[in-house]
Amino acid sequence: MRWSDQEVRRDDERHLPGLEAERVRTFDVPEAIGTRFHEVRAKSALNRVPGSSLPFNWTVNAFRGCSHACTYCFARGTHTYLDLNPGRDFEREIVVKVNVPELLRAELSKPSWKRELVAFGTNTDPYQWAEGRYELMPPMIEALRDAETPASVLSKSPLPLRDLELYRELAEVAEVSVNFSIPTMEERAWRATEPHTPSPQKRMEAVAAFNEAGIPSGVLIAPLMPGINDAPEQVEEIVRLAEQAGATFVNGLALHLRPGAREVFMSWLSAARPDLVERYERIYERGAYADGEERKRIGNLVPSYRRSADPRFRRREELAATRAERRREAERRERTPAQTSLF
């Protein structure tokens, strides 16, 4: 879906120098005052992840920039490649790769594709505000389903529930998980650090809905920020609610401050929590990552997690059994020689 009453600007009015894509149009919309959308046609959908430190080799990012406006977002620095700033521009100048669904389908259809795990939400949120209008995810899930390709999704929005039926179809042929980032359940911390995100309660409800539907869904408590959302009782509440929601995992990660994100976060901290500035300067004096002592403390905040055995979530095992049977059937067909003509 596209807007029909937007103010359109052609691509020669503002050039984004780091963007290797065909520009379609740029416009403002009344529903998102102050936000400008840059529609482009990308050259590819799948991005190969360098190295082997992550559990996936491929990612898809349909958006650059994110209207969630999280103060700590590590992706903010990437907007400088477009000659835009990592602060307000990252939140208000959103690049939309409008042809990503068709590109993804074509790339997954190549004989060389090996059905490796594809991750969504590794840079900006695939279900940020604009996805509600562009609806790029449904055709991409369909492409994954048709290519029997596993996927993982990470979001701060309950909007993935819109696509629940498509995720169920994908889960019958390939492994898929839809996970949610929930750094805090405390309203003050949430509104201060994630001003344009849906409520943490709605995200936790989505975790439960996906697990009940048979789609594995876990919780990432990230980032954990000293003095903001790292009180043991705050973390314990998230873990308790996640267990009730059938979360398949609960992990915590310490805040890291890469260039771009560091400047934006520290500026916010100076205004909102000046009492914490000296502490953060000490913890992050050596670079983007917290010192070893702080990382160890953060790591101990999240207790060992035991997945719920509640029968509400048995559909996950049923779908896993369906996939296993499909694999066995495919293996049997491969072992059975093709029958030649009897005549």
Short mmCIF file of C-alpha atoms in Angstrom, two decimals:
data_model
loop_
_atom_site.label_atom_id
_atom_site.label_comp_id
_atom_site.label_asym_id
_atom_site.label_seq_id
_atom_site.Cartn_x
_atom_site.Cartn_y
_atom_site.Cartn_z
CA MET A 1 0.00 0.00 0.00
CA ARG A 2 1.25 3.52 -0.82
CA TRP A 3 0.08 6.95 0.22
CA SER A 4 -2.17 8.71 -2.27
CA ASP A 5 -2.05 12.24 -0.85
CA GLN A 6 1.66 12.70 -0.18
CA GLU A 7 3.81 15.62 -1.27
CA VAL A 8 6.16 14.11 -3.85
CA ARG A 9 9.71 15.34 -4.49
CA ARG A 10 11.76 13.95 -7.33
CA ASP A 11 15.12 12.39 -6.65
CA ASP A 12 17.08 15.31 -8.05
CA GLU A 13 15.96 17.52 -5.14
CA ARG A 14 17.96 15.68 -2.52
CA HIS A 15 20.76 13.27 -3.25
CA LEU A 16 21.73 10.50 -0.82
CA PRO A 17 25.36 9.91 -1.81
CA GLY A 18 25.90 6.56 -0.07
CA LEU A 19 22.80 4.93 -1.50
CA GLU A 20 23.51 2.55 -4.37
CA ALA A 21 19.96 2.20 -5.59
CA GLU A 22 17.60 3.67 -8.14
CA ARG A 23 15.64 6.52 -6.59
CA VAL A 24 11.86 6.38 -7.16
CA ARG A 25 10.43 9.28 -5.17
CA THR A 26 10.66 11.20 -1.91
CA PHE A 27 7.71 12.53 0.05
CA ASP A 28 6.27 13.67 3.35
CA VAL A 29 3.02 12.27 4.76
CA PRO A 30 0.49 13.87 7.11
CA GLU A 31 0.25 10.68 9.23
CA ALA A 32 3.92 10.98 10.18
CA ILE A 33 4.56 14.69 10.57
CA GLY A 34 8.18 15.61 10.02
CA THR A 35 9.12 12.25 8.51
CA ARG A 36 10.28 11.93 4.93
CA PHE A 37 10.26 8.65 3.02
CA HIS A 38 12.76 7.93 0.26
CA GLU A 39 11.47 5.14 -1.98
CA VAL A 40 14.25 3.36 -3.85
CA ARG A 41 14.70 0.28 -6.00
CA ALA A 42 17.50 -1.82 -4.54
CA LYS A 43 19.86 -4.02 -6.51
CA SER A 44 19.62 -7.01 -4.16
CA ALA A 45 17.69 -8.21 -1.11
CA LEU A 46 19.98 -10.72 0.58
CA ASN A 47 23.03 -9.40 2.40
CA ARG A 48 25.83 -11.83 3.24
CA VAL A 49 27.11 -11.52 6.81
CA PRO A 50 30.93 -11.49 6.95
CA GLY A 51 32.67 -13.87 9.34
CA SER A 52 31.10 -16.73 11.28
CA SER A 53 30.39 -15.27 14.73
CA LEU A 54 26.62 -15.09 14.22
CA PRO A 55 24.10 -17.95 13.84
CA PHE A 56 23.07 -16.73 10.38
CA ASN A 57 24.85 -15.91 7.13
CA TRP A 58 22.16 -13.82 5.44
CA THR A 59 20.06 -10.81 6.37
CA VAL A 60 17.36 -8.71 4.71
CA ASN A 61 16.81 -5.04 5.55
CA ALA A 62 13.95 -3.34 3.72
CA PHE A 63 14.42 -0.05 5.58
CA ARG A 64 17.29 2.27 6.44
CA GLY A 65 16.60 4.52 9.38
CA CYS A 66 13.95 3.74 11.98
CA SER A 67 11.04 5.75 13.32
CA HIS A 68 11.14 3.92 16.68
CA ALA A 69 13.72 6.57 17.69
CA CYS A 70 15.35 4.42 20.37
CA THR A 71 18.00 6.56 22.05
CA TYR A 72 20.54 3.71 22.08
CA CYS A 73 20.06 2.22 18.59
CA PHE A 74 23.39 0.84 17.36
CA ALA A 75 22.36 1.31 13.70
CA ARG A 76 22.27 5.10 13.94
CA GLY A 77 25.80 5.47 12.62
CA THR A 78 24.88 3.86 9.30
CA HIS A 79 22.89 6.96 8.33
CA THR A 80 26.13 8.91 8.04
CA TYR A 81 26.89 6.83 4.91
CA LEU A 82 23.97 8.64 3.28
CA ASP A 83 25.32 12.06 4.32
CA LEU A 84 22.58 12.19 6.98
CA ASN A 85 23.06 12.60 10.70
CA PRO A 86 22.58 9.72 13.19
CA GLY A 87 20.23 11.77 15.35
CA ARG A 88 17.00 13.24 14.02
CA ASP A 89 17.72 12.23 10.40
CA PHE A 90 17.95 8.55 11.39
CA GLU A 91 14.44 8.83 12.87
CA ARG A 92 12.91 11.09 10.19
CA GLU A 93 14.62 10.25 6.88
CA ILE A 94 13.51 6.68 6.17
CA VAL A 95 14.76 4.82 3.10
CA VAL A 96 12.28 2.22 1.82
CA LYS A 97 13.48 -0.45 -0.62
CA VAL A 98 10.15 -0.94 -2.35
CA ASN A 99 11.26 -3.80 -4.60
CA VAL A 100 12.82 -6.00 -1.90
CA PRO A 101 10.01 -8.64 -1.98
CA GLU A 102 10.43 -9.34 -5.69
CA LEU A 103 14.22 -9.37 -5.36
CA LEU A 104 14.08 -11.80 -2.47
CA ARG A 105 11.79 -14.18 -4.35
CA ALA A 106 14.14 -14.14 -7.34
CA GLU A 107 17.22 -14.75 -5.20
CA LEU A 108 15.63 -17.59 -3.24
CA SER A 109 14.56 -19.21 -6.52
CA LYS A 110 18.10 -19.55 -7.86
CA PRO A 111 19.36 -23.16 -8.14
CA SER A 112 22.43 -22.13 -6.13
CA TRP A 113 20.37 -21.11 -3.07
CA LYS A 114 21.04 -23.55 -0.22
CA ARG A 115 18.07 -22.70 2.03
CA GLU A 116 20.22 -21.11 4.71
CA LEU A 117 18.74 -19.17 7.61
CA VAL A 118 17.72 -15.59 6.73
CA ALA A 119 17.52 -13.03 9.56
CA PHE A 120 15.27 -9.96 9.66
CA GLY A 121 15.66 -7.13 12.18
CA THR A 122 19.42 -7.23 12.56
CA ASN A 123 19.84 -3.56 11.65
CA THR A 124 16.53 -1.67 11.77
CA ASP A 125 13.11 -3.00 12.72
CA PRO A 126 11.33 -4.74 9.81
CA TYR A 127 8.02 -3.96 11.53
CA GLN A 128 8.58 -0.28 12.22
CA TRP A 129 5.74 2.21 11.54
CA ALA A 130 6.17 2.32 7.75
CA GLU A 131 5.67 -1.46 7.42
CA GLY A 132 2.06 -0.98 8.42
CA ARG A 133 1.57 0.92 5.17
CA TYR A 134 4.07 -0.65 2.78
CA GLU A 135 3.37 -4.27 3.78
CA LEU A 136 6.71 -5.56 2.53
CA MET A 137 6.92 -8.47 4.96
CA PRO A 138 3.93 -10.60 3.78
CA PRO A 139 5.28 -11.21 0.25
CA MET A 140 8.73 -11.90 1.69
CA ILE A 141 7.32 -14.51 4.09
CA GLU A 142 5.50 -16.07 1.13
CA ALA A 143 8.78 -16.20 -0.80
CA LEU A 144 10.50 -17.88 2.16
CA ARG A 145 7.64 -20.38 2.42
CA ASP A 146 7.73 -21.24 -1.28
CA ALA A 147 11.51 -21.69 -1.17
CA GLU A 148 11.30 -23.65 2.13
CA THR A 149 13.87 -21.29 3.65
CA PRO A 150 14.23 -20.89 7.44
CA ALA A 151 14.02 -17.43 8.96
CA SER A 152 14.32 -15.53 12.21
CA VAL A 153 12.70 -12.16 12.96
CA LEU A 154 13.40 -9.63 15.71
CA SER A 155 11.06 -6.71 16.38
CA LYS A 156 9.95 -4.18 18.99
CA SER A 157 6.41 -4.16 17.61
CA PRO A 158 3.43 -6.53 17.89
CA LEU A 159 2.76 -5.91 14.17
CA PRO A 160 4.15 -9.38 13.24
CA LEU A 161 0.82 -10.72 14.54
CA ARG A 162 -0.71 -9.35 11.36
CA ASP A 163 1.27 -12.02 9.48
CA LEU A 164 0.70 -14.88 11.92
CA GLU A 165 -1.07 -17.12 9.41
CA LEU A 166 1.77 -16.71 6.91
CA TYR A 167 4.31 -17.58 9.59
CA ARG A 168 2.30 -20.72 10.35
CA GLU A 169 2.48 -21.70 6.68
CA LEU A 170 6.23 -21.11 6.66
CA ALA A 171 6.63 -23.13 9.88
CA GLU A 172 5.15 -26.20 8.18
CA VAL A 173 8.03 -26.32 5.68
CA ALA A 174 10.95 -24.59 7.41
CA GLU A 175 12.06 -23.47 10.85
CA VAL A 176 11.02 -19.94 11.78
CA SER A 177 11.14 -17.89 14.96
CA VAL A 178 9.61 -14.49 15.65
CA ASN A 179 11.34 -12.86 18.59
CA PHE A 180 10.84 -9.62 20.47
CA SER A 181 13.17 -7.09 22.04
CA ILE A 182 11.81 -6.06 25.45
CA PRO A 183 14.44 -4.12 27.43
CA THR A 184 12.02 -3.07 30.18
CA MET A 185 8.43 -3.35 31.36
CA GLU A 186 8.74 -0.16 33.41
CA GLU A 187 6.81 2.67 31.73
CA ARG A 188 9.14 5.53 32.57
CA ALA A 189 12.24 3.78 31.23
CA TRP A 190 10.33 2.60 28.15
CA ARG A 191 8.96 6.03 27.22
CA ALA A 192 12.32 7.70 27.83
CA THR A 193 14.49 5.34 25.78
CA GLU A 194 12.08 3.98 23.12
CA PRO A 195 9.71 6.93 22.56
CA HIS A 196 7.96 5.72 19.40
CA THR A 197 7.71 1.99 20.04
CA PRO A 198 4.56 0.05 20.96
CA SER A 199 4.24 -0.83 24.63
CA PRO A 200 6.33 -3.63 26.16
CA GLN A 201 3.10 -5.27 27.36
CA LYS A 202 1.84 -5.57 23.77
CA ARG A 203 5.13 -7.12 22.74
CA MET A 204 4.93 -9.68 25.56
CA GLU A 205 1.39 -10.52 24.50
CA ALA A 206 2.72 -11.13 21.00
CA VAL A 207 5.33 -13.54 22.41
CA ALA A 208 2.51 -15.57 23.97
CA ALA A 209 0.37 -15.46 20.82
CA PHE A 210 3.17 -16.76 18.61
CA ASN A 211 4.11 -19.56 21.00
CA GLU A 212 0.49 -20.64 21.33
CA ALA A 213 0.26 -20.69 17.52
CA GLY A 214 3.30 -22.98 17.34
CA ILE A 215 5.83 -20.36 16.22
CA PRO A 216 8.85 -20.24 18.57
CA SER A 217 9.18 -16.79 20.10
CA GLY A 218 11.80 -15.60 22.56
CA VAL A 219 12.68 -12.42 24.43
CA LEU A 220 15.83 -10.36 24.13
CA ILE A 221 16.36 -8.04 27.11
CA ALA A 222 18.53 -5.61 25.25
CA PRO A 223 20.14 -3.36 25.82
CA LEU A 224 20.60 -3.48 29.56
CA MET A 225 21.60 0.06 30.54
CA PRO A 226 23.27 0.78 33.89
CA GLY A 227 21.03 2.79 36.20
CA ILE A 228 18.13 2.79 33.71
CA ASN A 229 16.72 -0.72 33.29
CA ASP A 230 19.22 -2.96 35.06
CA ALA A 231 17.68 -3.23 38.52
CA PRO A 232 17.39 -6.95 39.40
CA GLU A 233 13.67 -6.63 40.11
CA GLN A 234 13.11 -5.09 36.65
CA VAL A 235 14.90 -7.95 34.93
CA GLU A 236 13.16 -10.55 37.08
CA GLU A 237 9.76 -9.20 36.05
CA ILE A 238 10.60 -9.60 32.36
CA VAL A 239 11.84 -13.15 32.92
CA ARG A 240 8.70 -14.06 34.88
CA LEU A 241 6.36 -12.65 32.22
CA ALA A 242 8.39 -14.26 29.45
CA GLU A 243 8.05 -17.66 31.11
CA GLN A 244 4.28 -17.18 31.34
CA ALA A 245 4.28 -16.28 27.63
CA GLY A 246 6.09 -19.51 26.78
CA ALA A 247 9.24 -17.74 25.56
CA THR A 248 11.68 -20.16 23.98
CA PHE A 249 14.62 -18.16 25.36
CA VAL A 250 15.38 -15.08 27.44
CA ASN A 251 18.76 -13.45 26.87
CA GLY A 252 20.23 -10.18 28.08
CA LEU A 253 22.83 -7.99 26.38
CA ALA A 254 24.74 -5.00 27.65
CA LEU A 255 24.45 -1.65 25.91
CA HIS A 256 27.16 -0.95 23.37
CA LEU A 257 27.82 2.50 21.97
CA ARG A 258 29.27 2.61 18.48
CA PRO A 259 30.17 5.92 16.84
CA GLY A 260 26.98 7.77 15.98
CA ALA A 261 24.94 5.93 18.57
CA ARG A 262 27.36 7.04 21.29
CA GLU A 263 26.97 10.74 20.58
CA VAL A 264 23.17 10.56 20.38
CA PHE A 265 22.83 8.46 23.53
CA MET A 266 25.23 10.56 25.61
CA SER A 267 23.47 13.73 24.52
CA TRP A 268 20.17 12.25 25.64
CA LEU A 269 21.71 11.01 28.88
CA SER A 270 23.12 14.45 29.67
CA ALA A 271 19.64 15.95 29.39
CA ALA A 272 17.56 13.15 30.91
CA ARG A 273 19.90 11.57 33.48
CA PRO A 274 22.87 13.86 34.14
CA ASP A 275 23.54 11.90 37.34
CA LEU A 276 24.62 8.93 35.21
CA VAL A 277 26.96 10.69 32.76
CA GLU A 278 30.17 10.22 34.76
CA ARG A 279 29.35 6.54 35.33
CA TYR A 280 28.86 5.90 31.59
CA GLU A 281 31.99 7.80 30.64
CA ARG A 282 33.93 5.52 32.98
CA ILE A 283 32.27 2.28 31.82
CA TYR A 284 32.69 3.10 28.12
CA GLU A 285 35.98 5.00 28.24
CA ARG A 286 37.76 2.35 26.15
CA GLY A 287 35.30 2.20 23.29
CA ALA A 288 31.92 0.90 22.19
CA TYR A 289 31.71 -1.94 24.70
CA ALA A 290 31.35 -1.80 28.46
CA ASP A 291 34.38 -2.75 30.54
CA GLY A 292 34.81 -6.37 31.54
CA GLU A 293 33.55 -5.96 35.08
CA GLU A 294 30.34 -4.31 33.90
CA ARG A 295 29.73 -6.94 31.21
CA LYS A 296 30.11 -9.66 33.83
CA ARG A 297 27.62 -7.92 36.12
CA ILE A 298 25.12 -7.51 33.29
CA GLY A 299 25.57 -11.15 32.29
CA ASN A 300 24.63 -12.29 35.79
CA LEU A 301 21.40 -10.28 35.83
CA VAL A 302 19.46 -12.74 33.66
CA PRO A 303 19.07 -16.07 35.49
CA SER A 304 19.15 -19.45 33.81
CA TYR A 305 15.90 -19.79 31.94
CA ARG A 306 13.69 -22.87 31.78
CA ARG A 307 11.22 -23.09 28.94
CA SER A 308 7.61 -23.50 30.03
CA ALA A 309 6.05 -26.95 29.67
CA ASP A 310 2.54 -25.48 29.56
CA PRO A 311 0.37 -27.51 27.13
CA ARG A 312 -0.73 -24.23 25.54
CA PHE A 313 2.51 -24.29 23.62
CA ARG A 314 2.44 -27.90 22.36
CA ARG A 315 1.72 -26.71 18.81
CA ARG A 316 5.44 -25.89 18.49
CA GLU A 317 6.33 -29.56 18.86
CA GLU A 318 3.57 -30.57 16.46
CA LEU A 319 4.90 -28.27 13.74
CA ALA A 320 8.44 -29.48 14.39
CA ALA A 321 7.22 -33.07 13.93
CA THR A 322 5.52 -32.09 10.65
CA ARG A 323 8.77 -30.60 9.34
CA ALA A 324 10.74 -33.67 10.40
CA GLU A 325 8.33 -35.95 8.55
CA ARG A 326 8.63 -33.79 5.43
CA ARG A 327 12.42 -34.09 5.59
CA ARG A 328 12.25 -37.88 5.97
CA GLU A 329 9.87 -38.13 3.03
CA ALA A 330 12.18 -35.98 0.90
CA GLU A 331 15.14 -38.19 1.83
CA ARG A 332 13.16 -41.31 0.91
CA ARG A 333 12.34 -39.84 -2.49
CA GLU A 334 15.99 -39.02 -3.09
CA ARG A 335 17.04 -42.59 -2.25
CA THR A 336 14.41 -44.15 -4.51
CA PRO A 337 15.68 -44.44 -8.09
CA ALA A 338 13.49 -42.79 -10.70
CA GLN A 339 11.35 -45.43 -12.43
CA THR A 340 12.02 -45.70 -16.13
CA SER A 341 9.39 -46.64 -18.64
CA LEU A 342 8.16 -50.24 -18.52
CA PHE A 343 7.45 -50.28 -22.24
#
